[in-house]
């Protein structure tokens, strides 16, 4: 069995439609795939239909944006019921915030001499969530930097002209929505928040106190050292372990879809919850 419990489709900032993503995962020999689009579950029905067709197990999921001590922290909800009203009401609020932020980003970039970025990003996002990735794609197409990653560094991160601070959900709210929807809350890609070990400890204690159950130990962009320190954190805090590539597209690819390092054997995988 091969699990990949963190991926994106065109319902947010992934390059492939949900059906295309499921076919790619199946071809990569993934047996259990979670589609975790940012703040929306719109891709799940299409993904489920294709998964049934391929014989792959789709885990309905979402990646929720939260703000913790001024930082964006992502909470993945696995095995959720997307029909849950509490979850959808919460996501609707984040979707409204995403649109308002995108308009503000467009205004700020225009002040910096870059016109039309909101309209371009909205068109690249199509019916999906509008994200910084779509702005980055547009700015890269203008030749403003050599790569999408460089565009982020120059324009879209804190302190740069296109950055707009947003107070996303509280961590406790996100975990509540996930639990209301029958899911399990996973703290995503811990190494990406650039926290000292004592701040990461505080984050994990708070996450667990509000009902969080798992840590993404094997995460897209995690080095072997990151995996070891996340594994140690999972042990110390008594958290289950998850694994996900955070696949978006071949160009913005932390890890190849389904090609994940193994979880350390002494950790309890989050999927043990579903296999009992
Ligand atoms: P948003 O949720 O709209 O703020 O956008 C966040 C998304 O931008 C993340 O999920 C990543 O897909 C992407 N992202 C963030 N930082 C970078 C980076 N340095 N390089 C490439 N993509 C990034
Ligand atoms: Mn993303
Ligand atoms: Mn994330
Ligand atoms: Mn992600």
PDB file of N, CA and C in Angstrom, residues 79-116:
ATOM      1  N   UNK A  79     -10.127  12.378   5.786  1.00  0.00           N
ATOM      2  CA  UNK A  79     -11.325  11.540   5.963  1.00  0.00           C
ATOM      3  C   UNK A  79     -12.502  12.340   6.493  1.00  0.00           C
ATOM      4  N   UNK A  80     -12.722  13.478   5.872  1.00  0.00           N
ATOM      5  CA  UNK A  80     -13.822  14.358   6.273  1.00  0.00           C
ATOM      6  C   UNK A  80     -15.071  14.017   5.460  1.00  0.00           C
ATOM      7  N   UNK A  81     -16.212  14.388   6.027  1.00  0.00           N
ATOM      8  CA  UNK A  81     -17.462  14.382   5.256  1.00  0.00           C
ATOM      9  C   UNK A  81     -17.637  15.792   4.700  1.00  0.00           C
ATOM     10  N   UNK A  82     -17.448  15.974   3.390  1.00  0.00           N
ATOM     11  CA  UNK A  82     -17.514  17.338   2.851  1.00  0.00           C
ATOM     12  C   UNK A  82     -18.909  17.949   2.947  1.00  0.00           C
ATOM     13  N   UNK A  83     -19.916  17.143   3.236  1.00  0.00           N
ATOM     14  CA  UNK A  83     -21.279  17.671   3.371  1.00  0.00           C
ATOM     15  C   UNK A  83     -21.541  18.306   4.726  1.00  0.00           C
ATOM     16  N   UNK A  84     -20.579  18.279   5.617  1.00  0.00           N
ATOM     17  CA  UNK A  84     -20.795  18.795   6.980  1.00  0.00           C
ATOM     18  C   UNK A  84     -21.000  20.318   6.956  1.00  0.00           C
ATOM     19  N   UNK A  85     -22.139  20.818   7.450  1.00  0.00           N
ATOM     20  CA  UNK A  85     -22.419  22.257   7.385  1.00  0.00           C
ATOM     21  C   UNK A  85     -21.410  23.118   8.156  1.00  0.00           C
ATOM     22  N   UNK A  86     -20.960  22.664   9.348  1.00  0.00           N
ATOM     23  CA  UNK A  86     -19.993  23.470  10.117  1.00  0.00           C
ATOM     24  C   UNK A  86     -18.716  23.667   9.307  1.00  0.00           C
ATOM     25  N   UNK A  87     -18.268  22.585   8.674  1.00  0.00           N
ATOM     26  CA  UNK A  87     -17.054  22.676   7.852  1.00  0.00           C
ATOM     27  C   UNK A  87     -17.272  23.653   6.696  1.00  0.00           C
ATOM     28  N   UNK A  88     -18.377  23.484   5.996  1.00  0.00           N
ATOM     29  CA  UNK A  88     -18.593  24.322   4.804  1.00  0.00           C
ATOM     30  C   UNK A  88     -18.802  25.787   5.173  1.00  0.00           C
ATOM     31  N   UNK A  89     -19.435  26.058   6.326  1.00  0.00           N
ATOM     32  CA  UNK A  89     -19.580  27.455   6.758  1.00  0.00           C
ATOM     33  C   UNK A  89     -18.215  28.067   7.055  1.00  0.00           C
ATOM     34  N   UNK A  90     -17.355  27.292   7.694  1.00  0.00           N
ATOM     35  CA  UNK A  90     -16.007  27.776   7.989  1.00  0.00           C
ATOM     36  C   UNK A  90     -15.231  28.028   6.708  1.00  0.00           C
ATOM     37  N   UNK A  91     -15.290  27.084   5.778  1.00  0.00           N
ATOM     38  CA  UNK A  91     -14.545  27.243   4.522  1.00  0.00           C
ATOM     39  C   UNK A  91     -15.083  28.434   3.730  1.00  0.00           C
ATOM     40  N   UNK A  92     -16.407  28.652   3.786  1.00  0.00           N
ATOM     41  CA  UNK A  92     -16.992  29.777   3.045  1.00  0.00           C
ATOM     42  C   UNK A  92     -16.381  31.090   3.526  1.00  0.00           C
ATOM     43  N   UNK A  93     -16.150  31.188   4.843  1.00  0.00           N
ATOM     44  CA  UNK A  93     -15.545  32.409   5.376  1.00  0.00           C
ATOM     45  C   UNK A  93     -14.129  32.589   4.817  1.00  0.00           C
ATOM     46  N   UNK A  94     -13.362  31.501   4.776  1.00  0.00           N
ATOM     47  CA  UNK A  94     -11.987  31.597   4.263  1.00  0.00           C
ATOM     48  C   UNK A  94     -11.992  31.921   2.763  1.00  0.00           C
ATOM     49  N   UNK A  95     -12.992  31.409   2.062  1.00  0.00           N
ATOM     50  CA  UNK A  95     -13.077  31.674   0.615  1.00  0.00           C
ATOM     51  C   UNK A  95     -13.341  33.157   0.367  1.00  0.00           C
ATOM     52  N   UNK A  96     -14.204  33.762   1.190  1.00  0.00           N
ATOM     53  CA  UNK A  96     -14.464  35.208   1.077  1.00  0.00           C
ATOM     54  C   UNK A  96     -13.178  35.984   1.375  1.00  0.00           C
ATOM     55  N   UNK A  97     -12.462  35.544   2.415  1.00  0.00           N
ATOM     56  CA  UNK A  97     -11.202  36.224   2.767  1.00  0.00           C
ATOM     57  C   UNK A  97     -10.180  36.105   1.642  1.00  0.00           C
ATOM     58  N   UNK A  98     -10.142  34.934   1.003  1.00  0.00           N
ATOM     59  CA  UNK A  98      -9.202  34.739  -0.113  1.00  0.00           C
ATOM     60  C   UNK A  98      -9.465  35.733  -1.231  1.00  0.00           C
ATOM     61  N   UNK A  99     -10.752  35.933  -1.555  1.00  0.00           N
ATOM     62  CA  UNK A  99     -11.080  36.851  -2.649  1.00  0.00           C
ATOM     63  C   UNK A  99     -10.709  38.284  -2.261  1.00  0.00           C
ATOM     64  N   UNK A 100     -11.043  38.685  -1.021  1.00  0.00           N
ATOM     65  CA  UNK A 100     -10.726  40.047  -0.581  1.00  0.00           C
ATOM     66  C   UNK A 100      -9.205  40.263  -0.552  1.00  0.00           C
ATOM     67  N   UNK A 101      -8.475  39.253  -0.094  1.00  0.00           N
ATOM     68  CA  UNK A 101      -7.012  39.382  -0.065  1.00  0.00           C
ATOM     69  C   UNK A 101      -6.465  39.539  -1.474  1.00  0.00           C
ATOM     70  N   UNK A 102      -6.999  38.752  -2.413  1.00  0.00           N
ATOM     71  CA  UNK A 102      -6.498  38.807  -3.791  1.00  0.00           C
ATOM     72  C   UNK A 102      -6.717  40.197  -4.386  1.00  0.00           C
ATOM     73  N   UNK A 103      -7.881  40.798  -4.094  1.00  0.00           N
ATOM     74  CA  UNK A 103      -8.141  42.159  -4.594  1.00  0.00           C
ATOM     75  C   UNK A 103      -7.121  43.126  -3.999  1.00  0.00           C
ATOM     76  N   UNK A 104      -6.858  42.993  -2.704  1.00  0.00           N
ATOM     77  CA  UNK A 104      -5.877  43.871  -2.040  1.00  0.00           C
ATOM     78  C   UNK A 104      -4.474  43.644  -2.608  1.00  0.00           C
ATOM     79  N   UNK A 105      -4.136  42.386  -2.889  1.00  0.00           N
ATOM     80  CA  UNK A 105      -2.823  42.105  -3.494  1.00  0.00           C
ATOM     81  C   UNK A 105      -2.711  42.813  -4.849  1.00  0.00           C
ATOM     82  N   UNK A 106      -3.791  42.742  -5.616  1.00  0.00           N
ATOM     83  CA  UNK A 106      -3.808  43.395  -6.936  1.00  0.00           C
ATOM     84  C   UNK A 106      -3.582  44.892  -6.809  1.00  0.00           C
ATOM     85  N   UNK A 107      -4.254  45.515  -5.811  1.00  0.00           N
ATOM     86  CA  UNK A 107      -4.090  46.967  -5.606  1.00  0.00           C
ATOM     87  C   UNK A 107      -2.653  47.292  -5.199  1.00  0.00           C
ATOM     88  N   UNK A 108      -2.096  46.489  -4.291  1.00  0.00           N
ATOM     89  CA  UNK A 108      -0.729  46.764  -3.825  1.00  0.00           C
ATOM     90  C   UNK A 108       0.286  46.588  -4.951  1.00  0.00           C
ATOM     91  N   UNK A 109       0.106  45.555  -5.749  1.00  0.00           N
ATOM     92  CA  UNK A 109       1.056  45.335  -6.851  1.00  0.00           C
ATOM     93  C   UNK A 109       0.924  46.453  -7.886  1.00  0.00           C
ATOM     94  N   UNK A 110      -0.310  46.975  -8.074  1.00  0.00           N
ATOM     95  CA  UNK A 110      -0.511  48.077  -9.024  1.00  0.00           C
ATOM     96  C   UNK A 110       0.255  49.309  -8.547  1.00  0.00           C
ATOM     97  N   UNK A 111       0.257  49.549  -7.229  1.00  0.00           N
ATOM     98  CA  UNK A 111       1.023  50.677  -6.678  1.00  0.00           C
ATOM     99  C   UNK A 111       2.504  50.512  -6.970  1.00  0.00           C
ATOM    100  N   UNK A 112       2.908  49.254  -7.085  1.00  0.00           N
ATOM    101  CA  UNK A 112       4.312  48.941  -7.372  1.00  0.00           C
ATOM    102  C   UNK A 112       4.564  48.893  -8.883  1.00  0.00           C
ATOM    103  N   UNK A 113       3.563  49.293  -9.665  1.00  0.00           N
ATOM    104  CA  UNK A 113       3.744  49.373 -11.124  1.00  0.00           C
ATOM    105  C   UNK A 113       3.331  48.123 -11.886  1.00  0.00           C
ATOM    106  N   UNK A 114       2.773  47.136 -11.196  1.00  0.00           N
ATOM    107  CA  UNK A 114       2.361  45.911 -11.893  1.00  0.00           C
ATOM    108  C   UNK A 114       0.834  45.916 -12.005  1.00  0.00           C
ATOM    109  N   UNK A 115       0.349  46.159 -13.217  1.00  0.00           N
ATOM    110  CA  UNK A 115      -1.094  46.291 -13.441  1.00  0.00           C
ATOM    111  C   UNK A 115      -1.734  44.937 -13.739  1.00  0.00           C
ATOM    112  N   UNK A 116      -2.997  44.827 -13.399  1.00  0.00           N
ATOM    113  CA  UNK A 116      -3.811  43.709 -13.888  1.00  0.00           C
ATOM    114  C   UNK A 116      -3.558  42.369 -13.228  1.00  0.00           C
TER     115      UNK A 116
END
